[in-house]
Tab-separated table of C-alpha atoms in Angstrom:
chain	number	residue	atom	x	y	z
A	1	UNK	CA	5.849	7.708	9.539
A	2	UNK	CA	3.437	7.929	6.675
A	3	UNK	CA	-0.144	9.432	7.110
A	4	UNK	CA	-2.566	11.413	5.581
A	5	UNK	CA	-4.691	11.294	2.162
A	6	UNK	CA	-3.836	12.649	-1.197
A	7	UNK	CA	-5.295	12.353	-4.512
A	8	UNK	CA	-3.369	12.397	-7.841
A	9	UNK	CA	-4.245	10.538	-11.120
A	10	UNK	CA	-2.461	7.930	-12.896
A	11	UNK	CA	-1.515	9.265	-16.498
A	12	UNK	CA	-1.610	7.072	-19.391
A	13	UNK	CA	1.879	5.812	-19.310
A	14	UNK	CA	0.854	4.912	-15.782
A	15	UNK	CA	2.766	7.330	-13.881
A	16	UNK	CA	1.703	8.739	-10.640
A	17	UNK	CA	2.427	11.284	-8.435
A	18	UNK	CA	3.919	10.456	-5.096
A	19	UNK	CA	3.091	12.934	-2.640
A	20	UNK	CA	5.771	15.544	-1.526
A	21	UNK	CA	5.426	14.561	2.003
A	22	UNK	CA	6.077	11.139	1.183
A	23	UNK	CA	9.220	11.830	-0.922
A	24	UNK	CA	11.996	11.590	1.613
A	25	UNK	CA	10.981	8.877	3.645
A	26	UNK	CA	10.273	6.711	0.722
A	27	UNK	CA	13.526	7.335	-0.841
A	28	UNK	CA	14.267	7.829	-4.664
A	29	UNK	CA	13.272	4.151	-5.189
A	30	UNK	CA	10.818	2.097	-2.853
A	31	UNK	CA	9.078	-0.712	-3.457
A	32	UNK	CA	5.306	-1.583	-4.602
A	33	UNK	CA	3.790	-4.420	-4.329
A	34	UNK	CA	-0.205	-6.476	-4.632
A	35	UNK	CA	-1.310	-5.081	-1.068
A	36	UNK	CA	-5.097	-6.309	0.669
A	37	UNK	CA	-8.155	-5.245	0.121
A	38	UNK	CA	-7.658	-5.000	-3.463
A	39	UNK	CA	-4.974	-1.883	-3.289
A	40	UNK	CA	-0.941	-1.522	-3.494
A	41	UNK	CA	1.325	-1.405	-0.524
A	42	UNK	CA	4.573	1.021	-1.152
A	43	UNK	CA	7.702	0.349	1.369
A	44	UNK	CA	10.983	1.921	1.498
A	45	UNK	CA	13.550	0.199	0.987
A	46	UNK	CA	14.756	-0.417	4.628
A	47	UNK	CA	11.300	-1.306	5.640
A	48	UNK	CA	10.736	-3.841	2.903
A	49	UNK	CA	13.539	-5.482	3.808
A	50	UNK	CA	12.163	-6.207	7.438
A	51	UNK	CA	9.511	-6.980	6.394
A	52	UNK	CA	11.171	-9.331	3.611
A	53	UNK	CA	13.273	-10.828	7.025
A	54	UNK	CA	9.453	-11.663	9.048
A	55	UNK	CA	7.923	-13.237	5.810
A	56	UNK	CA	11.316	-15.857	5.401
A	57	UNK	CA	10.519	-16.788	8.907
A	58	UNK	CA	7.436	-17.981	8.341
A	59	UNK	CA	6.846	-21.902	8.077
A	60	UNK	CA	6.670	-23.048	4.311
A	61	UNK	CA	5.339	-26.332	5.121
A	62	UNK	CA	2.145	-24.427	5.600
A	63	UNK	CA	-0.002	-23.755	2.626
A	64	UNK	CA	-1.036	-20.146	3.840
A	65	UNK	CA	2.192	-18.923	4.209
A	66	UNK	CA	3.279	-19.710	1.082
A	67	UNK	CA	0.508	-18.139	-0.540
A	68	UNK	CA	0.751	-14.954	1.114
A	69	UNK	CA	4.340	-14.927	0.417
A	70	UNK	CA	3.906	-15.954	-3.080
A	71	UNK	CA	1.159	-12.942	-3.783
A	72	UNK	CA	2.976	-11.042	-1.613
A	73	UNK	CA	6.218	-11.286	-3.676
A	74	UNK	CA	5.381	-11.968	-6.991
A	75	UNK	CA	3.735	-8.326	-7.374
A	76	UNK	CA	6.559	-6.627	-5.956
A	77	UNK	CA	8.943	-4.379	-7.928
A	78	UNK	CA	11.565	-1.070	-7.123
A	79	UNK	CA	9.960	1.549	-8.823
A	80	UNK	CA	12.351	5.120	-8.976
A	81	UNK	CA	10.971	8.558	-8.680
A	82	UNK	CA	11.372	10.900	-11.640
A	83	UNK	CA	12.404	14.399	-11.308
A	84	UNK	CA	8.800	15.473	-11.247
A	85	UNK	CA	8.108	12.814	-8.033
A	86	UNK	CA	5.991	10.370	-10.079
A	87	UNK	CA	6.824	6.357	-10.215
A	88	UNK	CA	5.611	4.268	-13.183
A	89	UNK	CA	3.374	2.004	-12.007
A	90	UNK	CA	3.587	-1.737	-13.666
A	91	UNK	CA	0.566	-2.951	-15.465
A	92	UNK	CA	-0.358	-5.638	-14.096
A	93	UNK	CA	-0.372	-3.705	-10.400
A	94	UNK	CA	-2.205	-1.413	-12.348
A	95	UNK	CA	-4.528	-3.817	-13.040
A	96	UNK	CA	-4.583	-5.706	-9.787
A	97	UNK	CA	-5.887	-2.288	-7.990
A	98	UNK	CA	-8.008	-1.320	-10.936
A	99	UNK	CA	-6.044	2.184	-11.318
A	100	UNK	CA	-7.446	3.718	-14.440
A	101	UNK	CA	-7.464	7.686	-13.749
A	102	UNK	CA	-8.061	9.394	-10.321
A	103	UNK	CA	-6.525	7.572	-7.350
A	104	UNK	CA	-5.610	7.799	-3.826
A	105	UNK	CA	-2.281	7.790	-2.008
A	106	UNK	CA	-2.764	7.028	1.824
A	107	UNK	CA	-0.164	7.315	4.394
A	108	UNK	CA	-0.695	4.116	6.816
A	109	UNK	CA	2.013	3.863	9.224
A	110	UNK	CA	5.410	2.071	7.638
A	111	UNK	CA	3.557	2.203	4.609
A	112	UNK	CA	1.611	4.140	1.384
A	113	UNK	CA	-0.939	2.212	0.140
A	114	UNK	CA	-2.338	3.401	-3.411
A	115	UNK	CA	-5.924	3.113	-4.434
A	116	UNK	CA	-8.174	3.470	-7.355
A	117	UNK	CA	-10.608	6.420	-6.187
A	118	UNK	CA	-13.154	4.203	-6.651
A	119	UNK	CA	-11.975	1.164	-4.394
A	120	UNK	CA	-10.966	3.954	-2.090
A	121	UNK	CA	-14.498	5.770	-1.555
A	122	UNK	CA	-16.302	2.229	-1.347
A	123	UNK	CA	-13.521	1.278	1.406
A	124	UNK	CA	-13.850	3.962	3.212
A	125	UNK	CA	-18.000	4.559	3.355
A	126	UNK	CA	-18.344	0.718	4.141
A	127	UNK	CA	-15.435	0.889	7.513
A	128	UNK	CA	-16.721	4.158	8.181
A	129	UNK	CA	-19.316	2.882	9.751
A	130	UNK	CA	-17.948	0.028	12.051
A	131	UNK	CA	-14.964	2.399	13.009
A	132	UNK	CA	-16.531	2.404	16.612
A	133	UNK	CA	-16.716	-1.328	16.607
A	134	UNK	CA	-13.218	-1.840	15.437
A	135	UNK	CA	-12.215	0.715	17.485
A	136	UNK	CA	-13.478	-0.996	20.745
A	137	UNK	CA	-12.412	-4.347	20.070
A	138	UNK	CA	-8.850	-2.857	19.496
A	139	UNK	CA	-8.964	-1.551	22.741
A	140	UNK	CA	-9.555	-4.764	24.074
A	141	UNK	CA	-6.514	-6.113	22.735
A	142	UNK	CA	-5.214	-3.189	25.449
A	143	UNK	CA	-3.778	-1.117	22.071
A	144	UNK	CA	-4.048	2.068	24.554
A	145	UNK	CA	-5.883	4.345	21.886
């Protein structure tokens, strides 16, 4: 399980630092694709592929899923850890999470999700605030938090 926050920056060649924590479960190549809210999703292998099974179940008569899948897949690439634990990151993920320097790596469950610093502190002041809210309707949903 992935969790916690760490901050590394993306060098010019844009390679990053994975955290050390996240090494082993992630594998010496994982996979990084376009993730929401403007950031990248990284999977190991083993859960990309379950998650690759879910999204092939889903209808492609219907326009939405074949978006999603469509973002969801065309932005996704095995990147390998070096022997100093960084990953290159492509350019146009790069781009698509506006990672120029300082970023943050965020452990979320079956996933890392990478984000510009930026993107990150805006994100985080903005849900910050409604974490109660969220928090209760959750618990309507009987989540048992």
């Amino acid at each position: 399980m992935f969790m916690g926050e760490y901050r590394h920056n993306v060098d010019d060649k844009g390679r990053l630092i994975m955290p050390s924590k996240y090494r082993e479960e992630l594998g010496s190549s994982f996979v990084v694709t376009r993730g929401l809210d403007h950031c990248l999703f990284g999977y190991p292998l083993s859960e990309w592929r379950y998650l690759e099974q879910k999204l092939k179940a889903l209808p492609f008569t219907q326009a939405d899923a074949r978006a999603f899948t469509r973002f969801f897949f065309s932005g996704a690439t095995v990147v390998e850890l070096d022997k100093q634990g960084r990953i290159t990151i492509p350019v146009n993920l790069r781009k698509f999470a506006k990672l120029a320097k300082e970023c943050v790596v965020i452990g979320v469950s079956n996933r890392v999700e990478i984000w510009s610093e930026e993107a990150w502190e805006a994100y985080y002041e903005t849900s910050e605030d409604s974490f109660n809210e969220i928090a209760e309707k959750l618990v309507e949903l009987d989540l048992n938090l």
